[in-house]
Tab-separated table of C-alpha atoms and ligand atoms in Angstrom:
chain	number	residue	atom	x	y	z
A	233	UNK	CA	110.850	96.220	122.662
A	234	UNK	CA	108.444	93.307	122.085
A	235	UNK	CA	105.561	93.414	120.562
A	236	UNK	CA	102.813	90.645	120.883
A	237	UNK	CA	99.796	90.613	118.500
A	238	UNK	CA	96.172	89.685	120.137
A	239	UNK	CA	93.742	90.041	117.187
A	240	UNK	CA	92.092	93.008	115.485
A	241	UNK	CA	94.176	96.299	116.608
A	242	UNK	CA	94.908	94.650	120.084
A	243	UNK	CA	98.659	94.754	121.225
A	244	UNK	CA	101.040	94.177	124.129
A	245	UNK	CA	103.990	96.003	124.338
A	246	UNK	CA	106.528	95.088	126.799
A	247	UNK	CA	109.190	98.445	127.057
A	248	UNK	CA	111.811	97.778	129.686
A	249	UNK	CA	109.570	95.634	131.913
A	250	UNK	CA	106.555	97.674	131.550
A	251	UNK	CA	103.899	96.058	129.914
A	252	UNK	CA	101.388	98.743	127.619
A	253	UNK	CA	98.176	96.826	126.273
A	254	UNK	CA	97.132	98.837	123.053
A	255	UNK	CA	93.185	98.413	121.901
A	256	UNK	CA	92.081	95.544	123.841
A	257	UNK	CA	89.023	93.871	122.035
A	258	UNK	CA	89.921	90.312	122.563
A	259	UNK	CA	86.516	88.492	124.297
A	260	UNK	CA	84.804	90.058	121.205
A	261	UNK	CA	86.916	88.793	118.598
A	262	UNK	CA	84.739	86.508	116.303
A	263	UNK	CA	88.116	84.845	115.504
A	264	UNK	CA	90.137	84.452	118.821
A	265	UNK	CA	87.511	85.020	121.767
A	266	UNK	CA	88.309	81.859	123.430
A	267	UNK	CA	91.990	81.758	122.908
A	268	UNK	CA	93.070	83.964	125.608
A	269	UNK	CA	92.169	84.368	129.044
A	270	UNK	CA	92.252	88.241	129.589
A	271	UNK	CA	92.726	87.851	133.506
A	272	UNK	CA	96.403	86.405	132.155
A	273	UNK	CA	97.378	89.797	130.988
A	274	UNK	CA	99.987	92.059	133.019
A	275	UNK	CA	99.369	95.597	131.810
A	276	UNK	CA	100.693	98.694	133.412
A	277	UNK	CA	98.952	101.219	130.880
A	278	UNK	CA	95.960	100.524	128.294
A	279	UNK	CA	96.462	103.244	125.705
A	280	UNK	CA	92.977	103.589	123.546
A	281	UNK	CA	93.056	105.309	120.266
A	282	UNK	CA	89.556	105.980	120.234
A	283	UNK	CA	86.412	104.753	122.054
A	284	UNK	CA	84.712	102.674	119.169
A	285	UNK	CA	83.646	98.888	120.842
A	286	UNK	CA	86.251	96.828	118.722
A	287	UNK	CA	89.174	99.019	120.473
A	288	UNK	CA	87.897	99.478	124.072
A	289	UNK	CA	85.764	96.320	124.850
A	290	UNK	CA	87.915	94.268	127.462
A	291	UNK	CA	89.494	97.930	128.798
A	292	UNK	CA	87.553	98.183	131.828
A	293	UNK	CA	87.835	94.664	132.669
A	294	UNK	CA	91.558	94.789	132.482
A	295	UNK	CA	92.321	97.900	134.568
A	296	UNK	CA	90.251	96.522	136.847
A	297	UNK	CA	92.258	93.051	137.721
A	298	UNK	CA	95.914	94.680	136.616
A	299	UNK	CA	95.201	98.490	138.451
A	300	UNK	CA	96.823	100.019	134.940
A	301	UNK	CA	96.468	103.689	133.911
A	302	UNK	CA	94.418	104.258	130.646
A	303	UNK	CA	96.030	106.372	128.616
A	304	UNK	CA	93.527	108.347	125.953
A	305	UNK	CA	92.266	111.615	124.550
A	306	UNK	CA	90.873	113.886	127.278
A	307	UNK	CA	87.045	112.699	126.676
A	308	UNK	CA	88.099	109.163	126.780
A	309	UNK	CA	89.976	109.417	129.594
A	310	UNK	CA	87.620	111.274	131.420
A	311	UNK	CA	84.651	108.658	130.659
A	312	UNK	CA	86.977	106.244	132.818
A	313	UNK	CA	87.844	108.967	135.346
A	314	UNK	CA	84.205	108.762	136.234
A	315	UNK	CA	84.000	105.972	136.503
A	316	UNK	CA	86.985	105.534	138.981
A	317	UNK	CA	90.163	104.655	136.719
A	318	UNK	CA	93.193	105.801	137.296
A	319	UNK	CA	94.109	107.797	133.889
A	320	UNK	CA	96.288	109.903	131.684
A	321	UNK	CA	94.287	112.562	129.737
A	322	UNK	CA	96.040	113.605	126.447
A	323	UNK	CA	95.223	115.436	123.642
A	324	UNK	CA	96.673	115.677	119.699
A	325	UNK	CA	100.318	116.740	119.452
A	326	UNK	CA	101.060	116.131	122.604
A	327	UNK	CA	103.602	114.347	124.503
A	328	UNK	CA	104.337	112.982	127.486
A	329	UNK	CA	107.707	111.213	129.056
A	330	UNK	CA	106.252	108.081	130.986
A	331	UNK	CA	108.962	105.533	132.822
A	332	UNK	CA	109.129	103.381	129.610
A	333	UNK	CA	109.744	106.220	127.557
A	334	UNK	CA	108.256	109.025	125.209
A	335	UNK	CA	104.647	109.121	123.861
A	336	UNK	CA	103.095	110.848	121.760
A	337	UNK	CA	99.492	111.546	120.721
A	338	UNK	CA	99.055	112.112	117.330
A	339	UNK	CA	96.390	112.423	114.449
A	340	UNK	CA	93.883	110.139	112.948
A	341	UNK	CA	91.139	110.487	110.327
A	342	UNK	CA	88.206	108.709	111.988
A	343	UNK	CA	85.160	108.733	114.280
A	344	UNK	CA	85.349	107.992	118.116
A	345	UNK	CA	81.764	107.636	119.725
A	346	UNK	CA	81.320	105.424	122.731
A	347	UNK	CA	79.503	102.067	121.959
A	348	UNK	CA	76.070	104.052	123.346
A	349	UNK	CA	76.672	106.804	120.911
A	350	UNK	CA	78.324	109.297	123.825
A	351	UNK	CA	80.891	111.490	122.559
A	352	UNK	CA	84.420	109.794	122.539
A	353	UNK	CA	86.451	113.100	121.730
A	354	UNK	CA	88.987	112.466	118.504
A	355	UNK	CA	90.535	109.447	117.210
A	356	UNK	CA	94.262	109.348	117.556
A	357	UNK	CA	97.445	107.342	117.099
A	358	UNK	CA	100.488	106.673	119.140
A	359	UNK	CA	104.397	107.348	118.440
A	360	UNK	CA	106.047	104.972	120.963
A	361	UNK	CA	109.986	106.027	121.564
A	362	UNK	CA	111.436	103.322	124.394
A	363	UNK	CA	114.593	101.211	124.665
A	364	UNK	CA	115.800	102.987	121.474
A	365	UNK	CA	113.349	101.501	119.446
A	366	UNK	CA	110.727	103.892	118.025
A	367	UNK	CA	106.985	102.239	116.916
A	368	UNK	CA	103.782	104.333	115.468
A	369	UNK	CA	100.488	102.821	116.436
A	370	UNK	CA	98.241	104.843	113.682
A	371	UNK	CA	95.173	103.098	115.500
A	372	UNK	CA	92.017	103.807	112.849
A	373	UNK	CA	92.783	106.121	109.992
A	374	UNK	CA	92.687	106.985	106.880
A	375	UNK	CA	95.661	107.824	104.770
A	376	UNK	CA	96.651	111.129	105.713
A	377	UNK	CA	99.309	113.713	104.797
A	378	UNK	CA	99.390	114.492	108.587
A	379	UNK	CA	101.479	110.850	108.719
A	380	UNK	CA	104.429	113.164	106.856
A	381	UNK	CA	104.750	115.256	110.404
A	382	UNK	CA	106.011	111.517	112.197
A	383	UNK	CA	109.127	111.858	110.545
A	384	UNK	CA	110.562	115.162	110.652
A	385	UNK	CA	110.868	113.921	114.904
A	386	UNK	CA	111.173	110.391	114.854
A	387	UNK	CA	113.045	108.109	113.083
A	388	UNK	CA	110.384	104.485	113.007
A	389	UNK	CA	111.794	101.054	113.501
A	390	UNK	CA	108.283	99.817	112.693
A	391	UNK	CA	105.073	101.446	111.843
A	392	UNK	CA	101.701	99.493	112.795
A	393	UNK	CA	99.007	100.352	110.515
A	394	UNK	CA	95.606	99.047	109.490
A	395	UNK	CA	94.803	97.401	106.210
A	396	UNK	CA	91.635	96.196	106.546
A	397	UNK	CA	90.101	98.758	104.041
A	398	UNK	CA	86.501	99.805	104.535
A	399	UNK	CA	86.655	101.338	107.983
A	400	UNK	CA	90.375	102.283	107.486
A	401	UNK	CA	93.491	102.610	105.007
A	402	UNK	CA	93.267	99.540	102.919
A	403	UNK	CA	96.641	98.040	101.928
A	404	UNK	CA	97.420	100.782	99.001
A	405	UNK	CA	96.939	103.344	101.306
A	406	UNK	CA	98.878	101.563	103.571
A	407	UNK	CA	101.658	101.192	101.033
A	408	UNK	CA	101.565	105.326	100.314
A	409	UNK	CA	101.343	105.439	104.489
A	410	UNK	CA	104.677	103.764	105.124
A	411	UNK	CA	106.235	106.133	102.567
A	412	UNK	CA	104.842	109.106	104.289
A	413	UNK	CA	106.091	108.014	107.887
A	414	UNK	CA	109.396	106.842	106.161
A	415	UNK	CA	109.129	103.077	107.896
A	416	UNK	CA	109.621	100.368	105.161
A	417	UNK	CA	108.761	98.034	107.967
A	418	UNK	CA	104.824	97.686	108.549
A	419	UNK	CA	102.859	95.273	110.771
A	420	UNK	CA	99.340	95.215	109.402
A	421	UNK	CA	96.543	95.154	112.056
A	422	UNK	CA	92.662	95.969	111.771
A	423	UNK	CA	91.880	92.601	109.091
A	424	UNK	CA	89.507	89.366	108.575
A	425	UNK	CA	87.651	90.147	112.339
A	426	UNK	CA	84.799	91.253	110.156
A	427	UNK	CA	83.171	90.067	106.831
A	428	UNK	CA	84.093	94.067	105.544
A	429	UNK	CA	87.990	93.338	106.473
A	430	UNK	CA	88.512	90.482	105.320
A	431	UNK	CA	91.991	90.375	103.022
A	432	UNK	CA	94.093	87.929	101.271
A	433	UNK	CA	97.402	87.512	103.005
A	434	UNK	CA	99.426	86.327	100.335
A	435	UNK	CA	98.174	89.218	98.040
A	436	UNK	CA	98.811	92.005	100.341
A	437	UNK	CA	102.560	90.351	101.621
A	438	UNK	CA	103.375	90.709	97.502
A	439	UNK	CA	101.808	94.020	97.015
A	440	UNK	CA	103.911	95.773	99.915
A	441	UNK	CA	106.501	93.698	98.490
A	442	UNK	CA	106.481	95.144	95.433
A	443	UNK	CA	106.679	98.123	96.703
A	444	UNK	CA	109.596	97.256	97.933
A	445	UNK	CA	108.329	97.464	102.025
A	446	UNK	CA	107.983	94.543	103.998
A	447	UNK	CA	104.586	93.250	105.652
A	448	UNK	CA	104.244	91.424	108.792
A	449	UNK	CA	101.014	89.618	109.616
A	450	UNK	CA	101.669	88.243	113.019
A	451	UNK	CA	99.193	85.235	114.458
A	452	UNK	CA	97.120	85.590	117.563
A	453	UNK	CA	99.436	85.619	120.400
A	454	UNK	CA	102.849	85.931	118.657
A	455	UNK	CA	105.185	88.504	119.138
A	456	UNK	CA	108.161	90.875	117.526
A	457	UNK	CA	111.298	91.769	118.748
A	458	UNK	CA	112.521	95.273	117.586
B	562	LIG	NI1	87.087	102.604	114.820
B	563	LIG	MN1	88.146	99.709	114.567
């Protein structure tokens, strides 16, 4: 499974040649908007936690040159139903085996309205099982003791959280997060795009590291290999 960072919570997951695009807010980004070329991306699915701008901004663009199905809540998928997407509806607790593997929708702690204000159903996260390799996608949250459910099912090779602080977990909660979803290994999204995320690198690498977890802050455009 790789996993390619684009800024903000936007991600590309490529699962046994299918490519999933996670969040995609990249001609928005205050820090990468020109960096990227969104017609470049290959996406099968777009899977949107919840329907706030900085998650959902370059979705309809995307399914529109790559044909992929967004994958949501009900609400949110509906929205793009409407508006002639192809979709997956899903709702919290949920799964659902797609031909890269297992996904499930799970809980967040968050608001979801639509950029106009329409009602964007409830936030959620993803646990991603493919190829072996098993990834949690909390999307925006706060710390919450629902994150203890994750792994009673599913054993994480990497948990992708937000540290940000302000709108989300910042990077204590964070720390208490990758306890509850028993993944030491983190990869911090949802930072510096705004003046209220900004975050010092160096400070939150050492404070997960004293914790003994390990944070990865990935550049726009780089990737992981699980
Ligand atoms: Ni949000
Ligand atoms: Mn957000």
């Amino acid at each position: 499974m790789k996993i390619t960072f684009y800024g903000h919570n936007s991600l590309l997951l490529e699962v046994s040649g299918t490519y999933i695009l996670i969040d995609p807010f990249i001609t928005g980004n205050p820090l990468h908007k020109d960096k990227l070329d969104i017609k470049s991306l290959k996406a099968d699915y777009i899977l949107l936690t919840h329907a706030h701008q900085d998650h959902i901004l370059d979705a309809e663009k995307i399914a529109k040159n790559t044909d992929a199905i967004i994958v949501s809540n009900y609400e949110i998928a509906m929205h793009y139903q409407e508006k002639g997407f192809k979709v997956h509806p899903m709702n919290h607790g949920g799964n659902w085996k797609f031909n890269f593997g297992n996904l499930k929708f799970v809980n967040a702690v968050h608001t979801s309205s639509f950029p106009d204000g329409s009602y964007g159903g409830q936030p959620g996260g993803f646990v991603i099982e493919g190829e072996h390799k098993n990834i949690y996608v909390a999307g925006d949250t706060a710390l919450t003791m629902d994150m203890k459910l994750i792994p009673l099912q599913t054993k994480l090779d990497l948990a992708i959280l937000p540290i940000g602080d302000n709108f989300t977990m910042g990077i204590e909660d964070a720390i208490i997060a990758s306890e509850f979803v028993a993944c030491e290994k983190v990869l911090g999204v949802h930072f510096d795009t705004f003046g209220y995320i900004e975050i010092n690198h160096d400070e939150a690498k050492k404070k997960f590291n004293d914790a003994g977890k390990d944070l990865i802050l990935l550049d726009f455009g780089s990737s992981i290999v699980l």
